[in-house]
PDB file of N, CA and C in Angstrom:
ATOM      1  N   MET A   1     -49.582  70.988  27.677  1.00 71.00           N
ATOM      2  CA  MET A   1     -50.349  70.207  26.726  1.00 71.00           C
ATOM      3  C   MET A   1     -49.563  70.122  25.419  1.00 71.00           C
ATOM      4  N   ALA A   2     -49.395  68.906  24.923  1.00 85.00           N
ATOM      5  CA  ALA A   2     -48.732  68.711  23.630  1.00 85.00           C
ATOM      6  C   ALA A   2     -49.703  69.089  22.515  1.00 85.00           C
ATOM      7  N   ILE A   3     -49.194  69.858  21.571  1.00 90.00           N
ATOM      8  CA  ILE A   3     -50.003  70.317  20.440  1.00 90.00           C
ATOM      9  C   ILE A   3     -49.379  69.826  19.142  1.00 90.00           C
ATOM     10  N   PHE A   4     -50.221  69.348  18.249  1.00 94.00           N
ATOM     11  CA  PHE A   4     -49.789  68.943  16.916  1.00 94.00           C
ATOM     12  C   PHE A   4     -50.319  69.953  15.909  1.00 94.00           C
ATOM     13  N   VAL A   5     -49.462  70.340  14.979  1.00 95.00           N
ATOM     14  CA  VAL A   5     -49.852  71.252  13.899  1.00 95.00           C
ATOM     15  C   VAL A   5     -50.356  70.392  12.742  1.00 95.00           C
ATOM     16  N   MET A   6     -51.617  70.622  12.353  1.00 96.00           N
ATOM     17  CA  MET A   6     -52.272  69.814  11.337  1.00 96.00           C
ATOM     18  C   MET A   6     -52.715  70.700  10.172  1.00 96.00           C
ATOM     19  N   SER A   7     -52.375  70.301   8.951  1.00 95.00           N
ATOM     20  CA  SER A   7     -52.763  71.063   7.756  1.00 95.00           C
ATOM     21  C   SER A   7     -54.001  70.449   7.130  1.00 95.00           C
ATOM     22  N   GLU A   8     -55.020  71.279   6.959  1.00 94.00           N
ATOM     23  CA  GLU A   8     -56.224  70.876   6.224  1.00 94.00           C
ATOM     24  C   GLU A   8     -55.954  71.208   4.760  1.00 94.00           C
ATOM     25  N   LEU A   9     -55.940  70.197   3.913  1.00 90.00           N
ATOM     26  CA  LEU A   9     -55.564  70.380   2.514  1.00 90.00           C
ATOM     27  C   LEU A   9     -56.768  70.306   1.585  1.00 90.00           C
ATOM     28  N   SER A  10     -56.658  71.006   0.485  1.00 84.00           N
ATOM     29  CA  SER A  10     -57.628  70.854  -0.604  1.00 84.00           C
ATOM     30  C   SER A  10     -56.813  70.505  -1.833  1.00 84.00           C
ATOM     31  N   LYS A  11     -57.393  69.752  -2.733  1.00 70.00           N
ATOM     32  CA  LYS A  11     -56.663  69.337  -3.924  1.00 70.00           C
ATOM     33  C   LYS A  11     -57.279  69.974  -5.151  1.00 70.00           C
ATOM     34  N   PHE A  12     -56.426  70.569  -5.947  1.00 64.00           N
ATOM     35  CA  PHE A  12     -56.862  71.226  -7.171  1.00 64.00           C
ATOM     36  C   PHE A  12     -56.213  70.549  -8.360  1.00 64.00           C
ATOM     37  N   MET A  13     -56.970  70.370  -9.394  1.00 57.00           N
ATOM     38  CA  MET A  13     -56.428  69.798 -10.624  1.00 57.00           C
ATOM     39  C   MET A  13     -55.712  70.887 -11.416  1.00 57.00           C
ATOM     40  N   SER A  14     -54.863  70.450 -12.298  1.00 57.00           N
ATOM     41  CA  SER A  14     -54.137  71.353 -13.158  1.00 57.00           C
ATOM     42  C   SER A  14     -55.107  72.237 -13.933  1.00 57.00           C
ATOM     43  N   GLU A  15     -54.744  73.501 -14.108  1.00 63.00           N
ATOM     44  CA  GLU A  15     -55.619  74.429 -14.837  1.00 63.00           C
ATOM     45  C   GLU A  15     -55.687  74.120 -16.330  1.00 63.00           C
ATOM     46  N   ASP A  16     -54.711  73.387 -16.840  1.00 61.00           N
ATOM     47  CA  ASP A  16     -54.738  73.081 -18.268  1.00 61.00           C
ATOM     48  C   ASP A  16     -55.518  71.792 -18.568  1.00 61.00           C
ATOM     49  N   PHE A  17     -56.127  71.215 -17.530  1.00 59.00           N
ATOM     50  CA  PHE A  17     -56.931  70.004 -17.656  1.00 59.00           C
ATOM     51  C   PHE A  17     -56.142  68.825 -18.215  1.00 59.00           C
ATOM     52  N   GLY A  18     -54.828  68.892 -18.066  1.00 60.00           N
ATOM     53  CA  GLY A  18     -53.990  67.786 -18.512  1.00 60.00           C
ATOM     54  C   GLY A  18     -54.008  66.651 -17.504  1.00 60.00           C
ATOM     55  N   GLN A  19     -53.351  65.570 -17.863  1.00 62.00           N
ATOM     56  CA  GLN A  19     -53.289  64.422 -16.970  1.00 62.00           C
ATOM     57  C   GLN A  19     -52.393  64.736 -15.784  1.00 62.00           C
ATOM     58  N   GLY A  20     -52.612  64.015 -14.722  1.00 59.00           N
ATOM     59  CA  GLY A  20     -51.767  64.187 -13.544  1.00 59.00           C
ATOM     60  C   GLY A  20     -52.582  64.178 -12.277  1.00 59.00           C
ATOM     61  N   ASP A  21     -51.870  64.102 -11.201  1.00 59.00           N
ATOM     62  CA  ASP A  21     -52.506  64.070  -9.896  1.00 59.00           C
ATOM     63  C   ASP A  21     -52.902  65.466  -9.448  1.00 59.00           C
ATOM     64  N   ALA A  22     -53.858  65.487  -8.565  1.00 58.00           N
ATOM     65  CA  ALA A  22     -54.245  66.765  -7.959  1.00 58.00           C
ATOM     66  C   ALA A  22     -53.104  67.238  -7.063  1.00 58.00           C
ATOM     67  N   HIS A  23     -52.925  68.543  -6.975  1.00 60.00           N
ATOM     68  CA  HIS A  23     -51.867  69.115  -6.146  1.00 60.00           C
ATOM     69  C   HIS A  23     -52.487  69.659  -4.867  1.00 60.00           C
ATOM     70  N   PRO A  24     -51.989  69.196  -3.709  1.00 71.00           N
ATOM     71  CA  PRO A  24     -52.567  69.684  -2.459  1.00 71.00           C
ATOM     72  C   PRO A  24     -52.187  71.128  -2.194  1.00 71.00           C
ATOM     73  N   GLN A  25     -53.115  71.870  -1.649  1.00 85.00           N
ATOM     74  CA  GLN A  25     -52.886  73.242  -1.215  1.00 85.00           C
ATOM     75  C   GLN A  25     -53.467  73.384   0.181  1.00 85.00           C
ATOM     76  N   ILE A  26     -52.791  74.155   1.019  1.00 89.00           N
ATOM     77  CA  ILE A  26     -53.252  74.341   2.390  1.00 89.00           C
ATOM     78  C   ILE A  26     -54.495  75.228   2.403  1.00 89.00           C
ATOM     79  N   LYS A  27     -55.560  74.745   3.075  1.00 92.00           N
ATOM     80  CA  LYS A  27     -56.755  75.551   3.298  1.00 92.00           C
ATOM     81  C   LYS A  27     -56.644  76.260   4.644  1.00 92.00           C
ATOM     82  N   LYS A  28     -56.353  75.503   5.685  1.00 95.00           N
ATOM     83  CA  LYS A  28     -56.214  76.020   7.051  1.00 95.00           C
ATOM     84  C   LYS A  28     -55.174  75.194   7.789  1.00 95.00           C
ATOM     85  N   VAL A  29     -54.568  75.806   8.796  1.00 96.00           N
ATOM     86  CA  VAL A  29     -53.655  75.096   9.682  1.00 96.00           C
ATOM     87  C   VAL A  29     -54.289  75.084  11.061  1.00 96.00           C
ATOM     88  N   HIS A  30     -54.461  73.879  11.606  1.00 97.00           N
ATOM     89  CA  HIS A  30     -55.165  73.671  12.862  1.00 97.00           C
ATOM     90  C   HIS A  30     -54.217  73.170  13.939  1.00 97.00           C
ATOM     91  N   ALA A  31     -54.673  73.261  15.185  1.00 96.00           N
ATOM     92  CA  ALA A  31     -53.961  72.692  16.327  1.00 96.00           C
ATOM     93  C   ALA A  31     -54.784  71.530  16.860  1.00 96.00           C
ATOM     94  N   ALA A  32     -54.111  70.424  17.158  1.00 96.00           N
ATOM     95  CA  ALA A  32     -54.786  69.251  17.710  1.00 96.00           C
ATOM     96  C   ALA A  32     -54.063  68.819  18.981  1.00 96.00           C
ATOM     97  N   PRO A  33     -54.809  68.446  19.999  1.00 94.00           N
ATOM     98  CA  PRO A  33     -54.173  67.922  21.206  1.00 94.00           C
ATOM     99  C   PRO A  33     -53.642  66.511  20.948  1.00 94.00           C
ATOM    100  N   ALA A  34     -52.779  66.055  21.826  1.00 92.00           N
ATOM    101  CA  ALA A  34     -52.245  64.701  21.714  1.00 92.00           C
ATOM    102  C   ALA A  34     -53.329  63.680  22.037  1.00 92.00           C
ATOM    103  N   ASP A  35     -53.216  62.520  21.419  1.00 92.00           N
ATOM    104  CA  ASP A  35     -54.104  61.393  21.724  1.00 92.00           C
ATOM    105  C   ASP A  35     -53.587  60.760  23.017  1.00 92.00           C
ATOM    106  N   GLY A  36     -54.425  60.698  24.027  1.00 88.00           N
ATOM    107  CA  GLY A  36     -54.001  60.170  25.311  1.00 88.00           C
ATOM    108  C   GLY A  36     -53.668  58.688  25.306  1.00 88.00           C
ATOM    109  N   SER A  37     -54.162  57.947  24.320  1.00 91.00           N
ATOM    110  CA  SER A  37     -53.935  56.502  24.300  1.00 91.00           C
ATOM    111  C   SER A  37     -52.817  56.064  23.352  1.00 91.00           C
ATOM    112  N   ILE A  38     -52.378  56.959  22.458  1.00 90.00           N
ATOM    113  CA  ILE A  38     -51.325  56.617  21.494  1.00 90.00           C
ATOM    114  C   ILE A  38     -50.213  57.662  21.600  1.00 90.00           C
ATOM    115  N   PRO A  39     -49.081  57.310  22.212  1.00 87.00           N
ATOM    116  CA  PRO A  39     -47.986  58.277  22.364  1.00 87.00           C
ATOM    117  C   PRO A  39     -47.507  58.819  21.013  1.00 87.00           C
ATOM    118  N   GLY A  40     -47.313  60.134  20.941  1.00 88.00           N
ATOM    119  CA  GLY A  40     -46.800  60.765  19.734  1.00 88.00           C
ATOM    120  C   GLY A  40     -47.792  60.914  18.604  1.00 88.00           C
ATOM    121  N   ALA A  41     -49.083  60.740  18.895  1.00 93.00           N
ATOM    122  CA  ALA A  41     -50.110  60.850  17.853  1.00 93.00           C
ATOM    123  C   ALA A  41     -51.098  61.955  18.212  1.00 93.00           C
ATOM    124  N   PRO A  42     -51.612  62.657  17.187  1.00 95.00           N
ATOM    125  CA  PRO A  42     -52.633  63.671  17.462  1.00 95.00           C
ATOM    126  C   PRO A  42     -53.967  63.020  17.806  1.00 95.00           C
ATOM    127  N   GLY A  43     -54.812  63.762  18.509  1.00 95.00           N
ATOM    128  CA  GLY A  43     -56.150  63.284  18.824  1.00 95.00           C
ATOM    129  C   GLY A  43     -57.018  63.212  17.585  1.00 95.00           C
ATOM    130  N   ASP A  44     -58.236  62.741  17.759  1.00 96.00           N
ATOM    131  CA  ASP A  44     -59.169  62.559  16.640  1.00 96.00           C
ATOM    132  C   ASP A  44     -59.698  63.868  16.079  1.00 96.00           C
ATOM    133  N   ARG A  45     -59.688  64.934  16.892  1.00 97.00           N
ATOM    134  CA  ARG A  45     -60.255  66.222  16.468  1.00 97.00           C
ATOM    135  C   ARG A  45     -59.318  67.361  16.835  1.00 97.00           C
ATOM    136  N   THR A  46     -59.387  68.419  16.029  1.00 97.00           N
ATOM    137  CA  THR A  46     -58.620  69.625  16.317  1.00 97.00           C
ATOM    138  C   THR A  46     -59.296  70.392  17.449  1.00 97.00           C
ATOM    139  N   LEU A  47     -58.664  71.453  17.906  1.00 97.00           N
ATOM    140  CA  LEU A  47     -59.246  72.265  18.970  1.00 97.00           C
ATOM    141  C   LEU A  47     -60.523  72.976  18.528  1.00 97.00           C
ATOM    142  N   CYS A  48     -60.719  73.132  17.210  1.00 97.00           N
ATOM    143  CA  CYS A  48     -61.956  73.742  16.710  1.00 97.00           C
ATOM    144  C   CYS A  48     -63.010  72.685  16.378  1.00 97.00           C
ATOM    145  N   GLY A  49     -62.678  71.397  16.563  1.00 97.00           N
ATOM    146  CA  GLY A  49     -63.652  70.330  16.378  1.00 97.00           C
ATOM    147  C   GLY A  49     -63.606  69.578  15.063  1.00 97.00           C
ATOM    148  N   LYS A  50     -62.690  69.923  14.159  1.00 97.00           N
ATOM    149  CA  LYS A  50     -62.622  69.214  12.866  1.00 97.00           C
ATOM    150  C   LYS A  50     -61.890  67.879  13.035  1.00 97.00           C
ATOM    151  N   PRO A  51     -62.295  66.854  12.274  1.00 97.00           N
ATOM    152  CA  PRO A  51     -61.602  65.567  12.349  1.00 97.00           C
ATOM    153  C   PRO A  51     -60.194  65.665  11.761  1.00 97.00           C
ATOM    154  N   THR A  52     -59.240  65.014  12.404  1.00 97.00           N
ATOM    155  CA  THR A  52     -57.848  65.075  11.957  1.00 97.00           C
ATOM    156  C   THR A  52     -57.476  63.964  10.972  1.00 97.00           C
ATOM    157  N   ALA A  53     -58.344  62.999  10.777  1.00 94.00           N
ATOM    158  CA  ALA A  53     -58.016  61.820   9.960  1.00 94.00           C
ATOM    159  C   ALA A  53     -57.528  62.177   8.559  1.00 94.00           C
ATOM    160  N   ALA A  54     -58.125  63.152   7.901  1.00 91.00           N
ATOM    161  CA  ALA A  54     -57.741  63.503   6.530  1.00 91.00           C
ATOM    162  C   ALA A  54     -56.710  64.628   6.476  1.00 91.00           C
ATOM    163  N   MET A  55     -56.227  65.066   7.637  1.00 95.00           N
ATOM    164  CA  MET A  55     -55.263  66.168   7.666  1.00 95.00           C
ATOM    165  C   MET A  55     -53.833  65.651   7.657  1.00 95.00           C
ATOM    166  N   GLU A  56     -52.931  66.526   7.251  1.00 93.00           N
ATOM    167  CA  GLU A  56     -51.516  66.191   7.202  1.00 93.00           C
ATOM    168  C   GLU A  56     -50.830  66.787   8.426  1.00 93.00           C
ATOM    169  N   ARG A  57     -50.063  65.968   9.103  1.00 94.00           N
ATOM    170  CA  ARG A  57     -49.365  66.410  10.309  1.00 94.00           C
ATOM    171  C   ARG A  57     -48.053  67.088   9.940  1.00 94.00           C
ATOM    172  N   SER A  58     -47.778  68.229  10.571  1.00 93.00           N
ATOM    173  CA  SER A  58     -46.521  68.936  10.375  1.00 93.00           C
ATOM    174  C   SER A  58     -45.515  68.445  11.420  1.00 93.00           C
ATOM    175  N   ASP A  59     -44.253  68.481  11.087  1.00 91.00           N
ATOM    176  CA  ASP A  59     -43.209  68.080  12.024  1.00 91.00           C
ATOM    177  C   ASP A  59     -42.779  69.230  12.935  1.00 91.00           C
ATOM    178  N   TYR A  60     -43.414  70.381  12.815  1.00 90.00           N
ATOM    179  CA  TYR A  60     -43.017  71.555  13.588  1.00 90.00           C
ATOM    180  C   TYR A  60     -43.318  71.375  15.083  1.00 90.00           C
ATOM    181  N   SER A  61     -42.369  71.775  15.894  1.00 83.00           N
ATOM    182  CA  SER A  61     -42.551  71.861  17.344  1.00 83.00           C
ATOM    183  C   SER A  61     -42.031  73.221  17.776  1.00 83.00           C
ATOM    184  N   PRO A  62     -42.746  73.923  18.653  1.00 81.00           N
ATOM    185  CA  PRO A  62     -42.247  75.222  19.114  1.00 81.00           C
ATOM    186  C   PRO A  62     -40.863  75.064  19.732  1.00 81.00           C
ATOM    187  N   PRO A  63     -39.926  75.964  19.407  1.00 82.00           N
ATOM    188  CA  PRO A  63     -38.550  75.819  19.894  1.00 82.00           C
ATOM    189  C   PRO A  63     -38.409  75.988  21.413  1.00 82.00           C
ATOM    190  N   GLU A  64     -39.321  76.742  22.024  1.00 83.00           N
ATOM    191  CA  GLU A  64     -39.237  76.958  23.471  1.00 83.00           C
ATOM    192  C   GLU A  64     -40.617  77.325  24.003  1.00 83.00           C
ATOM    193  N   PRO A  65     -40.846  77.160  25.297  1.00 80.00           N
ATOM    194  CA  PRO A  65     -42.140  77.535  25.873  1.00 80.00           C
ATOM    195  C   PRO A  65     -42.468  79.004  25.586  1.00 80.00           C
ATOM    196  N   GLY A  66     -43.722  79.249  25.257  1.00 81.00           N
ATOM    197  CA  GLY A  66     -44.141  80.614  24.944  1.00 81.00           C
ATOM    198  C   GLY A  66     -43.995  80.980  23.475  1.00 81.00           C
ATOM    199  N   SER A  67     -43.355  80.120  22.692  1.00 86.00           N
ATOM    200  CA  SER A  67     -43.215  80.374  21.250  1.00 86.00           C
ATOM    201  C   SER A  67     -44.550  80.099  20.565  1.00 86.00           C
ATOM    202  N   PRO A  68     -44.792  80.723  19.398  1.00 90.00           N
ATOM    203  CA  PRO A  68     -46.028  80.446  18.663  1.00 90.00           C
ATOM    204  C   PRO A  68     -46.184  78.952  18.369  1.00 90.00           C
ATOM    205  N   TRP A  69     -47.429  78.501  18.317  1.00 91.00           N
ATOM    206  CA  TRP A  69     -47.705  77.080  18.118  1.00 91.00           C
ATOM    207  C   TRP A  69     -47.509  76.616  16.688  1.00 91.00           C
ATOM    208  N   LEU A  70     -47.420  77.559  15.742  1.00 91.00           N
ATOM    209  CA  LEU A  70     -47.204  77.163  14.351  1.00 91.00           C
ATOM    210  C   LEU A  70     -46.070  77.979  13.762  1.00 91.00           C
ATOM    211  N   PRO A  71     -45.402  77.456  12.734  1.00 91.00           N
ATOM    212  CA  PRO A  71     -44.275  78.182  12.147  1.00 91.00           C
ATOM    213  C   PRO A  71     -44.736  79.440  11.416  1.00 91.00           C
ATOM    214  N   PRO A  72     -43.864  80.450  11.342  1.00 91.00           N
ATOM    215  CA  PRO A  72     -44.222  81.699  10.666  1.00 91.00           C
ATOM    216  C   PRO A  72     -44.683  81.490   9.225  1.00 91.00           C
ATOM    217  N   SER A  73     -44.127  80.507   8.537  1.00 92.00           N
ATOM    218  CA  SER A  73     -44.495  80.276   7.133  1.00 92.00           C
ATOM    219  C   SER A  73     -45.939  79.797   6.974  1.00 92.00           C
ATOM    220  N   MET A  74     -46.565  79.335   8.053  1.00 93.00           N
ATOM    221  CA  MET A  74     -47.945  78.835   7.977  1.00 93.00           C
ATOM    222  C   MET A  74     -48.962  79.812   8.566  1.00 93.00           C
ATOM    223  N   ARG A  75     -48.529  80.916   9.079  1.00 94.00           N
ATOM    224  CA  ARG A  75     -49.442  81.864   9.726  1.00 94.00           C
ATOM    225  C   ARG A  75     -50.566  82.376   8.833  1.00 94.00           C
ATOM    226  N   PRO A  76     -50.358  82.546   7.524  1.00 94.00           N
ATOM    227  CA  PRO A  76     -51.471  83.028   6.696  1.00 94.00           C
ATOM    228  C   PRO A  76     -52.688  82.088   6.695  1.00 94.00           C
ATOM    229  N   TRP A  77     -52.484  80.834   7.052  1.00 95.00           N
ATOM    230  CA  TRP A  77     -53.572  79.848   7.021  1.00 95.00           C
ATOM    231  C   TRP A  77     -54.068  79.468   8.422  1.00 95.00           C
ATOM    232  N   THR A  78     -53.736  80.258   9.416  1.00 96.00           N
ATOM    233  CA  THR A  78     -54.104  79.955  10.801  1.00 96.00           C
ATOM    234  C   THR A  78     -55.606  79.782  10.973  1.00 96.00           C
ATOM    235  N   CYS A  79     -56.005  78.712  11.649  1.00 97.00           N
ATOM    236  CA  CYS A  79     -57.402  78.556  12.062  1.00 97.00           C
ATOM    237  C   CYS A  79     -57.575  79.433  13.300  1.00 97.00           C
ATOM    238  N   HIS A  80     -58.378  80.452  13.192  1.00 97.00           N
ATOM    239  CA  HIS A  80     -58.524  81.406  14.288  1.00 97.00           C
ATOM    240  C   HIS A  80     -59.247  80.803  15.485  1.00 97.00           C
ATOM    241  N   GLN A  81     -60.075  79.788  15.256  1.00 97.00           N
ATOM    242  CA  GLN A  81     -60.741  79.114  16.376  1.00 97.00           C
ATOM    243  C   GLN A  81     -59.737  78.290  17.181  1.00 97.00           C
ATOM    244  N   CYS A  82     -58.844  77.589  16.513  1.00 96.00           N
ATOM    245  CA  CYS A  82     -57.801  76.827  17.218  1.00 96.00           C
ATOM    246  C   CYS A  82     -56.869  77.783  17.954  1.00 96.00           C
ATOM    247  N   ASP A  83     -56.508  78.866  17.302  1.00 95.00           N
ATOM    248  CA  ASP A  83     -55.621  79.857  17.915  1.00 95.00           C
ATOM    249  C   ASP A  83     -56.259  80.442  19.182  1.00 95.00           C
ATOM    250  N   ALA A  84     -57.536  80.786  19.094  1.00 95.00           N
ATOM    251  CA  ALA A  84     -58.245  81.348  20.257  1.00 95.00           C
ATOM    252  C   ALA A  84     -58.324  80.329  21.387  1.00 95.00           C
ATOM    253  N   ALA A  85     -58.515  79.054  21.043  1.00 95.00           N
ATOM    254  CA  ALA A  85     -58.584  78.009  22.082  1.00 95.00           C
ATOM    255  C   ALA A  85     -57.257  77.882  22.813  1.00 95.00           C
ATOM    256  N   LEU A  86     -56.160  78.067  22.100  1.00 91.00           N
ATOM    257  CA  LEU A  86     -54.839  77.988  22.724  1.00 91.00           C
ATOM    258  C   LEU A  86     -54.550  79.217  23.577  1.00 91.00           C
ATOM    259  N   GLN A  87     -55.137  80.352  23.235  1.00 88.00           N
ATOM    260  CA  GLN A  87     -54.895  81.594  23.983  1.00 88.00           C
ATOM    261  C   GLN A  87     -55.774  81.696  25.227  1.00 88.00           C
ATOM    262  N   ALA A  88     -56.855  80.920  25.275  1.00 81.00           N
ATOM    263  CA  ALA A  88     -57.793  80.996  26.396  1.00 81.00           C
ATOM    264  C   ALA A  88     -57.105  80.507  27.680  1.00 81.00           C
ATOM    265  N   PRO A  89     -57.416  81.165  28.819  1.00 76.00           N
ATOM    266  CA  PRO A  89     -56.790  80.764  30.082  1.00 76.00           C
ATOM    267  C   PRO A  89     -57.260  79.409  30.580  1.00 76.00           C
TER     268      PRO A  89
END
């Protein structure tokens, strides 16, 4: 099964209340299955059921079979429901 790594972002404004755009910060990192009708695209929902439309897709792909589904740098934000779904037999 092809898996896409999707970042759920939250945007925070500058603490000094100055002008500028909100800066995205990662809330959770989710796994999404491939969309069966669009090659190379994630499905509409993650494995935990959240919509992927507002999420940012990561370019990460596991280097070999059996490797973790997300990069080590993103592990602190792992969605444990998506992770458990991938570990289930």
